[in-house]
PDB file of C-alpha atoms in Angstrom:
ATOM      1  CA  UNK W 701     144.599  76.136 103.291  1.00  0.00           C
ATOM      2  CA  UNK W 702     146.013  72.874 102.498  1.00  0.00           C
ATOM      3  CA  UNK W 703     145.223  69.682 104.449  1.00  0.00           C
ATOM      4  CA  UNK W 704     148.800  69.532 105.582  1.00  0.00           C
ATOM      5  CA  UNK W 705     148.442  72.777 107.325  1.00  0.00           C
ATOM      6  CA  UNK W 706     144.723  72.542 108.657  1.00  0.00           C
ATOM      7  CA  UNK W 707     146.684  69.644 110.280  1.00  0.00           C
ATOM      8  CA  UNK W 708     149.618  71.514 111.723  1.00  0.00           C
ATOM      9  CA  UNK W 709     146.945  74.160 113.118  1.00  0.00           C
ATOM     10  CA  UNK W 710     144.691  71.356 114.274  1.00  0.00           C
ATOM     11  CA  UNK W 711     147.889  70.008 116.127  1.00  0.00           C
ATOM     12  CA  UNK W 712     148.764  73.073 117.862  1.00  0.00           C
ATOM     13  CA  UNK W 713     145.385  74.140 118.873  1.00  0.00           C
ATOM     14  CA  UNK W 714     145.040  70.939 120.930  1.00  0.00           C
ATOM     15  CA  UNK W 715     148.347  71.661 122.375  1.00  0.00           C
ATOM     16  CA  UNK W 716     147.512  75.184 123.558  1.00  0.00           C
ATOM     17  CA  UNK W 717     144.385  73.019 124.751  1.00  0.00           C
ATOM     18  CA  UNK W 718     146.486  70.695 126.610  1.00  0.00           C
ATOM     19  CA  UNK W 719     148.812  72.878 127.965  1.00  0.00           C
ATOM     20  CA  UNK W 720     145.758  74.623 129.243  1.00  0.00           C
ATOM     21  CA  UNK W 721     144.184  72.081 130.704  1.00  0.00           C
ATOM     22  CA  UNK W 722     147.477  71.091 132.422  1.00  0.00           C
ATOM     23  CA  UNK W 723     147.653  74.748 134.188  1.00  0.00           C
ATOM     24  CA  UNK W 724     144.248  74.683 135.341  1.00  0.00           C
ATOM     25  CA  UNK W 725     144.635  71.201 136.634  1.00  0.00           C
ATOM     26  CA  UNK W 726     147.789  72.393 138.603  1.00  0.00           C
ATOM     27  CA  UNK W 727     146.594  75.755 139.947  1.00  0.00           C
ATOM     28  CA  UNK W 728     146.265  74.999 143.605  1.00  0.00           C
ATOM     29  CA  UNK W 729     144.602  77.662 145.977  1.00  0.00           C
ATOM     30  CA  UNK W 730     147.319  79.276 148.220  1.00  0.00           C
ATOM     31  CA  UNK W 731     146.510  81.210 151.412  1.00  0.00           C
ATOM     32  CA  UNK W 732     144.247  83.921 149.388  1.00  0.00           C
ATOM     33  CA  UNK W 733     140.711  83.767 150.266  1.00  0.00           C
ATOM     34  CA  UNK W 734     139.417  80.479 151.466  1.00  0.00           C
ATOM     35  CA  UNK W 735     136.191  81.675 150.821  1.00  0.00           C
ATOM     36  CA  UNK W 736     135.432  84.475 148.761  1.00  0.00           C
ATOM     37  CA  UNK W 737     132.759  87.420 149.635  1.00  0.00           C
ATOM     38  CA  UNK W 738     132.640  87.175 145.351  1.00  0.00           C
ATOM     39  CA  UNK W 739     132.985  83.499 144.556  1.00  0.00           C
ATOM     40  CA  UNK W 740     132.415  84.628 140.343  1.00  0.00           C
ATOM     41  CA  UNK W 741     134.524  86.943 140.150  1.00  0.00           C
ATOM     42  CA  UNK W 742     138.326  86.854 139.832  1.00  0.00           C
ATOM     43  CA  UNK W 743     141.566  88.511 138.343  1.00  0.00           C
ATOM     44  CA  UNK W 744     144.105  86.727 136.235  1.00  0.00           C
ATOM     45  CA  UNK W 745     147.429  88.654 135.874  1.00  0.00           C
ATOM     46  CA  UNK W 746     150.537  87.959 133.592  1.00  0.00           C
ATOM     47  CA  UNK W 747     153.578  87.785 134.984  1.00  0.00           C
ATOM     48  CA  UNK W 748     156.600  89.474 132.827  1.00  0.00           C
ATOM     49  CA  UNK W 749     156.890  93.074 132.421  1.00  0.00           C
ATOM     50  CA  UNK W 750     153.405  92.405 134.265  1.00  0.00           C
ATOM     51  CA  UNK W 751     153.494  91.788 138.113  1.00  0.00           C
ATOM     52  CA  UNK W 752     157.256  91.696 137.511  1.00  0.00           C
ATOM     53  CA  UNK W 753     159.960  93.980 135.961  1.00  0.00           C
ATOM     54  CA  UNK W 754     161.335  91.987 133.322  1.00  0.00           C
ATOM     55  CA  UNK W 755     161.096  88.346 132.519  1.00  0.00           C
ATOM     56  CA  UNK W 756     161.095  86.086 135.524  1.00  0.00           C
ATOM     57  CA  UNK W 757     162.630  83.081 133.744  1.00  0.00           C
ATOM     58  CA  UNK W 758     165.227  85.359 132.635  1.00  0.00           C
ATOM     59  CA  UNK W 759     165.646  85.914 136.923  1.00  0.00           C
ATOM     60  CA  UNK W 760     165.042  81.968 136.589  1.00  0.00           C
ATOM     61  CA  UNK W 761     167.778  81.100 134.311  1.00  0.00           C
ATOM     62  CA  UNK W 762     170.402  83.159 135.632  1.00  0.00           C
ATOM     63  CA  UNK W 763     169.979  81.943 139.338  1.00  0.00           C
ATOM     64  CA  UNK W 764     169.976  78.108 138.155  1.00  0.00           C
ATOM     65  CA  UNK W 765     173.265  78.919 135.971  1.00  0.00           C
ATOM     66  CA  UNK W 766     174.914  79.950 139.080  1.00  0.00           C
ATOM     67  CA  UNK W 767     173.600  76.692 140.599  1.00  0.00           C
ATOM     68  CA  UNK W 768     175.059  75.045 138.067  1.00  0.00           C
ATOM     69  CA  UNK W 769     171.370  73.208 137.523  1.00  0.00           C
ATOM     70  CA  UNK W 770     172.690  73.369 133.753  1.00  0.00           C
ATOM     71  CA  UNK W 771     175.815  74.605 131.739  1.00  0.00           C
ATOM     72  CA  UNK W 772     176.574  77.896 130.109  1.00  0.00           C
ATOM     73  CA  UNK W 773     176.779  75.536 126.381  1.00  0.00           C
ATOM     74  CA  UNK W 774     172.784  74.364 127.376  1.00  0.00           C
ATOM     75  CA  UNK W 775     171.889  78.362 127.840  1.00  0.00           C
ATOM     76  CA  UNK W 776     173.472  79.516 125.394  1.00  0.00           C
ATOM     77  CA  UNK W 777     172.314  77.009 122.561  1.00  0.00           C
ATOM     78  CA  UNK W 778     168.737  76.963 123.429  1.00  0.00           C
ATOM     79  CA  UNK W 779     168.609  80.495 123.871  1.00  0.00           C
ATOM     80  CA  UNK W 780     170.049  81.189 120.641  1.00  0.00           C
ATOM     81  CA  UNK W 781     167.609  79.042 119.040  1.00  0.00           C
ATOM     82  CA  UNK W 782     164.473  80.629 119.739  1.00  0.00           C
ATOM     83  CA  UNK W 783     166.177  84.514 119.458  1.00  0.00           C
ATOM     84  CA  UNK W 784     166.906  83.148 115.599  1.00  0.00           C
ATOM     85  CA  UNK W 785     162.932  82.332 115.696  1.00  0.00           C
ATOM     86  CA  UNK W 786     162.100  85.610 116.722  1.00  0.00           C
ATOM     87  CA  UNK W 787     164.078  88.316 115.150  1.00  0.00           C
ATOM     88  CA  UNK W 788     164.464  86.387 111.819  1.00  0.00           C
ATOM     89  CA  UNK W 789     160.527  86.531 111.584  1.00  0.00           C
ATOM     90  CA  UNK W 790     160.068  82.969 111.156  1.00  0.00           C
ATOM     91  CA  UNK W 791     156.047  82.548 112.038  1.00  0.00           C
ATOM     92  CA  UNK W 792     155.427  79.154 111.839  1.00  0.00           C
ATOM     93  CA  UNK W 793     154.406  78.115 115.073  1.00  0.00           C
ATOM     94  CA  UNK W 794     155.319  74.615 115.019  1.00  0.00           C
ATOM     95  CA  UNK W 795     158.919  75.432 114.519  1.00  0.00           C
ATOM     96  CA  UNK W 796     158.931  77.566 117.477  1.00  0.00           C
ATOM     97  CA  UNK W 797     156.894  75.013 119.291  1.00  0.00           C
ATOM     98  CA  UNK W 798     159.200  72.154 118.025  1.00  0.00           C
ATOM     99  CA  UNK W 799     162.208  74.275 118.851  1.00  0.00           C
ATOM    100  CA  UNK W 800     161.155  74.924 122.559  1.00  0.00           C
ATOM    101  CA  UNK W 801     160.359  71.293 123.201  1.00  0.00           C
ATOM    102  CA  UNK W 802     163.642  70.652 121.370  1.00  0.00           C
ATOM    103  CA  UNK W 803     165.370  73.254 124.434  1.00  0.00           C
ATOM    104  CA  UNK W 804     164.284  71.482 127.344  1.00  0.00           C
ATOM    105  CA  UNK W 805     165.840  68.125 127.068  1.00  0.00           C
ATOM    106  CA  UNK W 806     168.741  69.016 129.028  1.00  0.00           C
ATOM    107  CA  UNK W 807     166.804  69.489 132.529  1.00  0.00           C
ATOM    108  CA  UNK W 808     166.237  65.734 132.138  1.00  0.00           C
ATOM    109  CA  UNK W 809     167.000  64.091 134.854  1.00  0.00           C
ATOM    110  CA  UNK W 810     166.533  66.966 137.215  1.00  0.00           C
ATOM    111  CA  UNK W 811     163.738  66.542 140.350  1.00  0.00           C
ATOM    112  CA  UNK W 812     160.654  68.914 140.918  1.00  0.00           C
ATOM    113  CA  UNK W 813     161.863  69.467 144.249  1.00  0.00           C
ATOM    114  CA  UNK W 814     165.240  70.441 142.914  1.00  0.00           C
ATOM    115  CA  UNK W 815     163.467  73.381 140.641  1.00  0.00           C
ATOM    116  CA  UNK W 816     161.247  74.448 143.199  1.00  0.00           C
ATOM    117  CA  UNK W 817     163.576  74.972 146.577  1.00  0.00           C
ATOM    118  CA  UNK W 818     165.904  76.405 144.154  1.00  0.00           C
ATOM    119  CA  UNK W 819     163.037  78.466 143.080  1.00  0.00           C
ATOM    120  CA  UNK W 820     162.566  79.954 146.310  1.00  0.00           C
ATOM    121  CA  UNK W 821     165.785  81.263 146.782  1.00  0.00           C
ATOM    122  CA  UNK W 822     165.867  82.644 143.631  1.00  0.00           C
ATOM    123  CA  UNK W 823     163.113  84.420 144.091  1.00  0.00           C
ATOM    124  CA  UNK W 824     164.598  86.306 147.649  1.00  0.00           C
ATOM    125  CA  UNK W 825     168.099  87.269 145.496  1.00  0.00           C
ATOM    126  CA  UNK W 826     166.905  88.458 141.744  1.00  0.00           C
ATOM    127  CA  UNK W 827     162.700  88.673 141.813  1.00  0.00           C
ATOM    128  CA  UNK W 828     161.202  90.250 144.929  1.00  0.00           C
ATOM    129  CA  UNK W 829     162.900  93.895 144.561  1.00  0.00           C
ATOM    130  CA  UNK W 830     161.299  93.875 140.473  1.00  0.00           C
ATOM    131  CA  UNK W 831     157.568  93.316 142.046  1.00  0.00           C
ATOM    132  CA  UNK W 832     155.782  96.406 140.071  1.00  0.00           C
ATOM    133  CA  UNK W 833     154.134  98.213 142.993  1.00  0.00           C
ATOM    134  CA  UNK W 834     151.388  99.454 141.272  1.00  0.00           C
ATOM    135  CA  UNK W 835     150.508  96.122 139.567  1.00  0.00           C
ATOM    136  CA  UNK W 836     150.707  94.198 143.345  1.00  0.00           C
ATOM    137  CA  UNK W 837     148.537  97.022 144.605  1.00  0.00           C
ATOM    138  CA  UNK W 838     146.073  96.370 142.098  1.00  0.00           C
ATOM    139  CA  UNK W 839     146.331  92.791 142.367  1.00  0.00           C
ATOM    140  CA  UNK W 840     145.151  93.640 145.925  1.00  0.00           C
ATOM    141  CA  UNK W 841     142.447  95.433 145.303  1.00  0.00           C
ATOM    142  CA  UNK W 842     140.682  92.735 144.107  1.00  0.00           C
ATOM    143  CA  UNK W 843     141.374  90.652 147.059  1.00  0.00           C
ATOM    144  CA  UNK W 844     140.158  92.815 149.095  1.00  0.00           C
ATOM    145  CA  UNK W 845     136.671  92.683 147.255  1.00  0.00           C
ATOM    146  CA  UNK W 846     136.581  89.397 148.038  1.00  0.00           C
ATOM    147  CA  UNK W 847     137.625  87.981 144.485  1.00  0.00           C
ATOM    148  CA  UNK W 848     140.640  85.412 143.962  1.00  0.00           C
ATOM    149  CA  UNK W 849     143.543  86.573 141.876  1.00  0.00           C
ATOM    150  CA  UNK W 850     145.629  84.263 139.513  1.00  0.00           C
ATOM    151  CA  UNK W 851     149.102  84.496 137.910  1.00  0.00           C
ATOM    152  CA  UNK W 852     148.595  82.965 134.437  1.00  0.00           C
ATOM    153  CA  UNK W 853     152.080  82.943 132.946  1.00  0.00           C
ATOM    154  CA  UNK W 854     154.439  81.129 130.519  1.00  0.00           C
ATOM    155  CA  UNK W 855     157.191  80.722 132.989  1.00  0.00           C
ATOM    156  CA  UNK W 856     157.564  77.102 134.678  1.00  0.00           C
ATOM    157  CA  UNK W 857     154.362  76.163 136.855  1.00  0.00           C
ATOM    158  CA  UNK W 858     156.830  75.566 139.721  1.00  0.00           C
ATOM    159  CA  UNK W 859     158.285  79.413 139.777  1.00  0.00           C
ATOM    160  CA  UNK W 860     154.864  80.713 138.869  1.00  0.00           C
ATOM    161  CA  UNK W 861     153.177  78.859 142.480  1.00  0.00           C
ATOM    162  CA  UNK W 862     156.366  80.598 144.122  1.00  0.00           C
ATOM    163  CA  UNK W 863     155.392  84.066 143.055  1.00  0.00           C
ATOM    164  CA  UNK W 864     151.653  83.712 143.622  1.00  0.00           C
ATOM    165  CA  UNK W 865     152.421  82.131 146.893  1.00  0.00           C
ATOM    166  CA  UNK W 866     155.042  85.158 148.118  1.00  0.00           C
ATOM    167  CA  UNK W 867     152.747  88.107 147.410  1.00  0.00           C
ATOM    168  CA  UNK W 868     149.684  86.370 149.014  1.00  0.00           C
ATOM    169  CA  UNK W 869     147.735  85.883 145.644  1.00  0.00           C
ATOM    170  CA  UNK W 870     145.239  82.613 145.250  1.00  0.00           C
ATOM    171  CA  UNK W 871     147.497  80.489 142.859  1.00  0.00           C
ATOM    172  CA  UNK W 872     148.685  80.431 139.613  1.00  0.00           C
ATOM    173  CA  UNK W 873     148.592  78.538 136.262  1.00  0.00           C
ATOM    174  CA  UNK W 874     152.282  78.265 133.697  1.00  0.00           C
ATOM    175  CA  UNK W 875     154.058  75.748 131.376  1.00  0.00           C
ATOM    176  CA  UNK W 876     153.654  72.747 132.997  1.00  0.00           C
ATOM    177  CA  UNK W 877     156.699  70.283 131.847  1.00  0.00           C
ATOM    178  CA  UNK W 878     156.255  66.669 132.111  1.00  0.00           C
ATOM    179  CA  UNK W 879     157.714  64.466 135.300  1.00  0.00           C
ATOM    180  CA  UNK W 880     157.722  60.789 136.258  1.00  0.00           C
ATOM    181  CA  UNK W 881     157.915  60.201 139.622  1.00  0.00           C
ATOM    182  CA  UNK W 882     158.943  63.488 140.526  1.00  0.00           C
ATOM    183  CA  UNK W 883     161.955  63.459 137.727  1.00  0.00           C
ATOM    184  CA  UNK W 884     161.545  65.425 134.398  1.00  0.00           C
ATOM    185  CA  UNK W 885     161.415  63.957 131.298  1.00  0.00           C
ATOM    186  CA  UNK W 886     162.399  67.029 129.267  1.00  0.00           C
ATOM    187  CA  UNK W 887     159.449  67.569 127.600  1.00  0.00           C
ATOM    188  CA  UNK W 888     156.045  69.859 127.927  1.00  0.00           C
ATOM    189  CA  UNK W 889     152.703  68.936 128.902  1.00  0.00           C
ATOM    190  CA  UNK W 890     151.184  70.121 125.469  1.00  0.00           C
ATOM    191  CA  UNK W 891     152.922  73.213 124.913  1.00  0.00           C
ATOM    192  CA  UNK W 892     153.914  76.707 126.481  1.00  0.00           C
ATOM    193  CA  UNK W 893     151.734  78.485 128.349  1.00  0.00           C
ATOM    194  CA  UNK W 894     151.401  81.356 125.915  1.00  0.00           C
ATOM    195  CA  UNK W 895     148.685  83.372 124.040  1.00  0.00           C
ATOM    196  CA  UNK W 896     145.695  81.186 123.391  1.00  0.00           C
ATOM    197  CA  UNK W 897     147.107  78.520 125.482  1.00  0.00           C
ATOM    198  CA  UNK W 898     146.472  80.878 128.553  1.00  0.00           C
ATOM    199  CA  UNK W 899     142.787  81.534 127.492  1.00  0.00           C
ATOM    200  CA  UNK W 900     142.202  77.914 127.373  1.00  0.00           C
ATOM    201  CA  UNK W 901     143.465  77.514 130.850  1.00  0.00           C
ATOM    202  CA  UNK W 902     141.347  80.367 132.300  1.00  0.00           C
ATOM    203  CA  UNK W 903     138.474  78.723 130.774  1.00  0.00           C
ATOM    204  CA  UNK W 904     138.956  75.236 132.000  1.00  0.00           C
ATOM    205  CA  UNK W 905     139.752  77.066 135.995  1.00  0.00           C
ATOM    206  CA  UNK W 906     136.874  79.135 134.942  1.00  0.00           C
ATOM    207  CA  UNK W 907     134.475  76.136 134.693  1.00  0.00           C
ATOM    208  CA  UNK W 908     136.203  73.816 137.682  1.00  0.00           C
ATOM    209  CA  UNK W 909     135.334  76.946 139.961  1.00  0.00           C
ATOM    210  CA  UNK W 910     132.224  77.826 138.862  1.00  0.00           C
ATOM    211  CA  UNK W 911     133.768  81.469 137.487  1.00  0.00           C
ATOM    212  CA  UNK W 912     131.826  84.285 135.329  1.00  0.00           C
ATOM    213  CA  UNK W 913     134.473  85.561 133.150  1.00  0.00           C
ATOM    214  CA  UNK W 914     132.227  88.764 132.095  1.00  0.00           C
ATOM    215  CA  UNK W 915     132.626  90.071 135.869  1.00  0.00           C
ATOM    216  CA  UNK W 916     136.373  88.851 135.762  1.00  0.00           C
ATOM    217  CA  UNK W 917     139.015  90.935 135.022  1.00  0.00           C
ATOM    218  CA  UNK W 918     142.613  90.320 133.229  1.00  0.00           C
ATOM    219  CA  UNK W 919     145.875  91.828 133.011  1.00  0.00           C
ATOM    220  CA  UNK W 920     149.085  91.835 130.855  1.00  0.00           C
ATOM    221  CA  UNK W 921     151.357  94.137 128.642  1.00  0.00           C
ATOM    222  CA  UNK W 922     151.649  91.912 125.642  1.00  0.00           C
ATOM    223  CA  UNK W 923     149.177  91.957 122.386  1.00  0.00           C
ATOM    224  CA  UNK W 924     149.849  88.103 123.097  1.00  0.00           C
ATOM    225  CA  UNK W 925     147.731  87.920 125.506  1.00  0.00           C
ATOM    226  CA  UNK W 926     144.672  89.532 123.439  1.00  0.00           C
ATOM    227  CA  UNK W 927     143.128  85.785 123.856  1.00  0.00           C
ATOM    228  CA  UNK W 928     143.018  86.411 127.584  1.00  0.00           C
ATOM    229  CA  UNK W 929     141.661  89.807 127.713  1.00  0.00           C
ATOM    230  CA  UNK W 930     139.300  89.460 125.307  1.00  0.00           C
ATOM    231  CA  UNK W 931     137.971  86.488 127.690  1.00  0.00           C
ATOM    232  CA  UNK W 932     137.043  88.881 130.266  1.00  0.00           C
ATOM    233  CA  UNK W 933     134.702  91.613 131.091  1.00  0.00           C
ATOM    234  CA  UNK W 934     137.281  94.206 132.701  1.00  0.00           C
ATOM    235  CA  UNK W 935     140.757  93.892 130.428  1.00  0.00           C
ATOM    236  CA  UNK W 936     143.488  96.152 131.588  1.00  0.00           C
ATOM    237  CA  UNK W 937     146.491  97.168 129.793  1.00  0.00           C
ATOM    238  CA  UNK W 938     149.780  97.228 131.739  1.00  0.00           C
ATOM    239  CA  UNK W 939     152.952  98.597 130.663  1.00  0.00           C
ATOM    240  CA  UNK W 940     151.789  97.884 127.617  1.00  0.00           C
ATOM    241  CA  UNK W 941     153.480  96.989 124.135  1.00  0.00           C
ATOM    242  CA  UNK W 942     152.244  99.472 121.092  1.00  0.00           C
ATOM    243  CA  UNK W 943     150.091  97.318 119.752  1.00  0.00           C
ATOM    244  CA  UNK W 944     148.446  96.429 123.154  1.00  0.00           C
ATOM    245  CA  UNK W 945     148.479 100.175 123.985  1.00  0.00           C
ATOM    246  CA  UNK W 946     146.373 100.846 120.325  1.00  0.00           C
ATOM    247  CA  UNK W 947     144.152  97.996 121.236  1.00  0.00           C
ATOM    248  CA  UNK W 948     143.236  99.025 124.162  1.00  0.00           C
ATOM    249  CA  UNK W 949     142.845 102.934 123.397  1.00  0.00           C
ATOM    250  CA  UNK W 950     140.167 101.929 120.632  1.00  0.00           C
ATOM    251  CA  UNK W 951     138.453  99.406 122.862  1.00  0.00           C
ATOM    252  CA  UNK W 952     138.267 102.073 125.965  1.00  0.00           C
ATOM    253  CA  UNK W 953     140.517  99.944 128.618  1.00  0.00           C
ATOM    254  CA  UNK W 954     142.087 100.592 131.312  1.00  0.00           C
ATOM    255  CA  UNK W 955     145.666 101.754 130.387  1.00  0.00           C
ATOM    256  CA  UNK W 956     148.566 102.331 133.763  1.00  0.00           C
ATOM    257  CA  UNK W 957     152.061 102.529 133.153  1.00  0.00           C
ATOM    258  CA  UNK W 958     154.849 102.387 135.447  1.00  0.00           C
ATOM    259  CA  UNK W 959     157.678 102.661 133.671  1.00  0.00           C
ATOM    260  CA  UNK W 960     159.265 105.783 133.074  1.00  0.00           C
ATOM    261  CA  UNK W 961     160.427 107.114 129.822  1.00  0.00           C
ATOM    262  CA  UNK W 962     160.407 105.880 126.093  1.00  0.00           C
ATOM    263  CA  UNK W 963     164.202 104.265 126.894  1.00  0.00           C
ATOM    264  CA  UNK W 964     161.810 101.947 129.494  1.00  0.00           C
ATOM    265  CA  UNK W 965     159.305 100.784 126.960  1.00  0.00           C
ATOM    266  CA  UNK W 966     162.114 100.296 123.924  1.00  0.00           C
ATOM    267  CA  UNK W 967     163.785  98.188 126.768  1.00  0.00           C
ATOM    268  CA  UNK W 968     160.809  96.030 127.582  1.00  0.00           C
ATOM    269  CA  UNK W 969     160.577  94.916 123.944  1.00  0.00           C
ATOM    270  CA  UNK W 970     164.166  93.683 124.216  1.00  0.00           C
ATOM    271  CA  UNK W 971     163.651  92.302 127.797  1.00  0.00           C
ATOM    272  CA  UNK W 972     160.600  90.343 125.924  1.00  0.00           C
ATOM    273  CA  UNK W 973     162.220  89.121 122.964  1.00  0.00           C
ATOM    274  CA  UNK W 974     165.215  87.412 125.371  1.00  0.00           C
ATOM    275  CA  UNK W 975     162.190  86.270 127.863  1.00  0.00           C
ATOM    276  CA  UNK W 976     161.041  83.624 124.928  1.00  0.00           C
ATOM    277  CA  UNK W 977     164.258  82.798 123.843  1.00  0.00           C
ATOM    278  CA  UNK W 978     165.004  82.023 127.677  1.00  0.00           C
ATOM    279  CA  UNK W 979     161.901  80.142 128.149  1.00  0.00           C
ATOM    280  CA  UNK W 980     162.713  77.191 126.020  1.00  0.00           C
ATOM    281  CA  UNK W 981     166.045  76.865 127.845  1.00  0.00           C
ATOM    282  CA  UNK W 982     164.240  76.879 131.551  1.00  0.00           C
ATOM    283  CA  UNK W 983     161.359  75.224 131.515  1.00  0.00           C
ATOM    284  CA  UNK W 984     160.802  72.353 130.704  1.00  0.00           C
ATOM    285  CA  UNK W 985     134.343  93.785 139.007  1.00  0.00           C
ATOM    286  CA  UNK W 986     132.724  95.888 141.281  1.00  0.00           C
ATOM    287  CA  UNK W 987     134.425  99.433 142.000  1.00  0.00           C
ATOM    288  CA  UNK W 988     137.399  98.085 139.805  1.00  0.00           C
ATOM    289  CA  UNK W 989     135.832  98.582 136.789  1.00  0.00           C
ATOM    290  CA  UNK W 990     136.844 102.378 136.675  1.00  0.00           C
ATOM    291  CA  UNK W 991     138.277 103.617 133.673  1.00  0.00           C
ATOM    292  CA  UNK W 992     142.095 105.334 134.545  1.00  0.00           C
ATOM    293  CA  UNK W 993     144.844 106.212 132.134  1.00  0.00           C
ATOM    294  CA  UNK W 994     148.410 105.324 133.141  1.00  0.00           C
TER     295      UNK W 994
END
């Protein structure tokens, strides 16, 4: 590897550390569990295709576009720039990275509040209906153990807090985008809240709340989000992606899906692949460690 790119990889993995860091310093405790019967033990769920049908900032996007919080030209540009990143195969990750950061300068201007009352209605019209049932039940289960459950998403931290908040969960770490005196700026705290960012985030909330990840448990459809379940004692396979779904068959996780059909999965790849290419245009265990098959 040359030093340019042992630079570049340096670069990004502080970040994913940032934008970690940033998560766990914004996940705020809800109405979930003030104090736990199992302080040590928690879930951490992802949110797309996840807890939620589809890709919430996709939900996100749309309802803002009819708010006119930005024009169809902003959506359209930014969106097209990270699909181009993704089914052209490009890997670098700084080019993605750059390209997302590169997205976001248009909600300039824009006020937290703004995004997050807006947020709320949005999430009444286009996200409660797509709540996965079975996911929210299990989500519940570990509440009612007595462990705290957190979203840990990509998706804005603003819409993220809205979801956790609305199905009762503890709180919630995503992409934290970067505000002056309540304004954005149109740019990220380190980067997206994806793959090994979101480890690094469970591991800084992990050691603020005094957490033993090998009795915690983790949950998400994407082979992204291996750094996340591989953190954990219990991972669980959702809905998964073939890759995740071969992962977790040779490790011996827990597998449920609740979709129906192969026409379901084949869509949830497509519903993924316009999630990312949204994102950069929005944002800125105890008795459940049973072995099921979905």
């Amino acid at each position: 590897m040359s030093p340019a790119d042992r630079s570049r990889r340096l670069n990004l993995q502080q970040r994913s550390a940032m934008a970690g860091e940033a998560a766990a310093a914004a996940a705020e405790v809800e109405v979930a569990l003030d104090h736990p019967v199992d302080p040590t033990s928690a879930a951490f769920f992802d949110v797309d295709n996840t807890i939620m049908q589809g890709a919430s900032i996709f939900h996100l996007a749309r309802g803002l576009h009819r708010r006119k919080f930005f024009t169809t030209r902003d959506i359209l540009g930014a969106a097209w720039m990270q699909l181009y990143f993704r089914v052209a195969g490009v890997e670098d990750p700084e080019h993605v990275a750059e390209a997302r950061n590169s997205a976001l300068s248009f909600i300039a201007g824009h006020t937290v509040a703004e995004l997050e009352s807006l947020g709320e209605e949005i999430f009444d019209e286009g996200m409660a209906h797509r709540i996965w049932p079975g996911t929210r039940a299990l989500a519940q289960l570990h509440l009612d153990e007595g462990q705290r459950v957190w979203l840990v998403t990509a998706a804005p931290i603003e819409i993220a807090q809205i979801i956790a908040r609305r199905l009762g969960l503890t709180g919630a770490m995503g992409t934290v985008s970067e505000h002056l005196d309540g304004i954005y700026t149109g740019r990220l705290v380190g980067d997206m809240l994806h793959g090994p960012a979101k480890s690094e985030a469970i591991l800084a909330l992990a050691a603020r709340e005094g957490l033993d990840l090998a009795r915690c448990s983790a949950y998400s459809d994407s082979v992204n989000d291996l750094p996340m379940l591989g953190l954990v004692g219990d991972p669980c396979a959702i809905n998964p992606d073939a890759k995740l779904r071969a992962h977790a068959r040779a490790h011996g996780w827990r597998i449920h899906d609740y979709r129906t059909g192969r026409k379901a999965a084949r869509a949830g790849l497509l519903v993924s692949a316009v999630a990312g290419a949204a994102a950069g245009a929005v944002v800125a265990g105890g008795s459940l460690r049973r072995r099921a098959g979905g």
